[in-house]
Amino acid sequence: MAWDEWEQLKADAVVRRQNQMRLDGAGGSARGGADDLRTNGSGKAAAVKALWEDIRPGTDKAGHHTEGGSASVARAFSGWAFGSALGDAQNEWGLQVENLKSRLVSDQTALEQTKQDFKDIDHGVKSQVAQIPTALAPRREV
């Protein structure tokens, strides 16, 4: 890609971003379109439920599924390099499963917190906007 073309693409991106910058309001935008800042509370609730009921228990079950068979094979080949390597692989598998489970708990907690965060922000903005005096100056067309 030529340097001039790259510079033109960057300039076009800046113009597009500037043209799209606006504040959303309740009930639609000033241009008549729909608001574009949204949160999907029911989607987050469904994701939390899936994490709690299906994904986390399934991860735990799948993580422990290989332990029995791999451990018995590692014992059977204990005098061989293969047995030692299989034991090392099983230990690493266990660490990875625990890391994944920890990540899933963190994701679930973050999803649960996000709903409250959006609510708190909305109430804060509403409170700040309500404090703005609107009757001080007559509105003028520019």
C-alpha positions as MATLAB code, in Angstrom:
seq = 'MAWDEWEQLKADAVVRRQNQMRLDGAGGSARGGADDLRTNGSGKAAAVKALWEDIRPGTDKAGHHTEGGSASVARAFSGWAFGSALGDAQNEWGLQVENLKSRLVSDQTALEQTKQDFKDIDHGVKSQVAQIPTALAPRREV';
ca = [
       0.000    0.000    0.000;
       1.450    3.379   -0.959;
       2.070    5.949    1.773;
      -0.307    8.501    0.192;
      -3.080    5.918    0.085;
      -2.518    5.101    3.782;
      -2.646    8.791    4.717;
      -5.887    9.197    2.734;
      -7.470    6.213    4.495;
      -6.567    7.659    7.899;
      -7.990   11.067    6.945;
     -11.214    9.445    5.703;
     -11.563    7.531    8.974;
     -11.206   10.753   10.983;
     -13.889   12.454    8.875;
     -16.278    9.510    9.283;
     -15.768    9.510   13.045;
     -16.344   13.268   13.305;
     -19.524   13.069   11.253;
     -20.913   10.311   13.482;
     -20.139   11.981   16.805;
     -23.364   12.881   18.621;
     -25.049   12.531   21.962;
     -27.816   10.005   22.273;
     -31.004   11.003   23.973;
     -34.039    9.249   25.269;
     -36.541    8.542   22.528;
     -34.263    8.794   19.498;
     -31.607   11.045   18.083;
     -31.878   14.581   16.780;
     -31.530   13.207   13.250;
     -34.524   10.936   13.674;
     -32.560    7.680   13.914;
     -32.525    5.218   16.760;
     -30.106    5.480   19.668;
     -26.965    3.443   19.084;
     -25.746    2.942   22.663;
     -27.518   -0.068   24.057;
     -27.034   -2.867   26.522;
     -28.684   -6.247   26.270;
     -29.698   -7.096   29.826;
     -31.582  -10.238   28.892;
     -28.622  -11.418   26.807;
     -26.276  -10.903   29.742;
     -28.694  -12.732   32.041;
     -28.860  -15.652   29.583;
     -25.050  -15.746   29.360;
     -24.731  -15.749   33.160;
     -27.285  -18.561   33.388;
     -25.435  -20.574   30.724;
     -22.127  -20.045   32.501;
     -23.615  -21.072   35.852;
     -25.713  -24.053   34.709;
     -23.944  -25.472   31.650;
     -20.515  -24.134   30.769;
     -18.790  -24.160   34.167;
     -20.108  -27.600   35.210;
     -19.345  -28.946   31.722;
     -15.803  -27.614   31.899;
     -15.319  -29.228   35.286;
     -16.675  -32.553   34.022;
     -14.588  -32.467   30.831;
     -11.502  -31.444   32.783;
     -11.771  -34.443   35.095;
     -12.789  -36.872   32.337;
      -9.215  -37.609   31.251;
      -7.723  -37.920   34.732;
      -8.584  -41.558   35.398;
      -7.492  -43.036   32.086;
      -4.364  -40.944   31.737;
      -3.277  -41.608   35.313;
      -3.601  -45.373   34.901;
      -1.670  -45.303   31.605;
       1.043  -43.136   33.182;
       1.346  -45.675   36.031;
       1.527  -48.554   33.584;
       4.400  -46.875   31.734;
       6.055  -45.444   34.854;
       9.491  -46.766   33.944;
       9.363  -45.282   30.463;
       9.826  -41.735   29.222;
       6.296  -41.935   27.832;
       4.834  -42.476   31.301;
       6.684  -39.480   32.704;
       5.715  -37.310   29.734;
       2.082  -38.369   30.037;
       2.137  -37.491   33.728;
       3.579  -34.066   32.895;
       0.932  -33.555   30.196;
      -1.816  -34.532   32.649;
      -0.489  -32.042   35.216;
      -0.436  -29.284   32.587;
      -3.973  -30.241   31.515;
      -5.141  -29.870   35.108;
      -3.529  -26.417   35.372;
      -5.142  -25.307   32.114;
      -8.569  -26.537   33.243;
      -8.223  -24.639   36.531;
      -7.184  -21.488   34.630;
     -10.181  -21.820   32.322;
     -12.554  -22.335   35.248;
     -11.130  -19.256   36.947;
     -11.593  -17.236   33.744;
     -15.200  -18.379   33.430;
     -15.917  -17.266   37.007;
     -14.350  -13.872   36.218;
     -16.428  -13.538   33.045;
     -19.612  -14.436   34.904;
     -18.860  -11.872   37.613;
     -18.110   -9.195   35.004;
     -21.381   -9.855   33.175;
     -23.338   -9.636   36.411;
     -21.606   -6.371   37.350;
     -22.109   -4.757   33.938;
     -25.888   -4.566   34.330;
     -25.534   -2.713   37.618;
     -22.846   -0.453   36.156;
     -25.092    0.620   33.272;
     -27.934    1.309   35.683;
     -25.677    3.387   37.957;
     -24.292    5.387   35.033;
     -27.796    6.050   33.678;
     -28.988    7.323   37.042;
     -25.879    9.478   37.442;
     -26.260   11.064   34.010;
     -29.976   11.641   34.610;
     -29.158   13.350   37.895;
     -26.537   15.583   36.294;
     -28.773   16.517   33.377;
     -31.657   17.317   35.730;
     -29.455   19.902   37.447;
     -28.872   21.870   34.232;
     -31.036   24.998   34.198;
     -33.007   25.115   30.963;
     -35.062   28.295   31.329;
     -32.188   30.785   31.656;
     -31.795   31.800   28.042;
     -34.250   31.696   25.151;
     -33.373   29.227   22.437;
     -32.011   30.723   19.235;
     -31.665   29.276   15.774;
     -28.075   29.381   14.575;
];
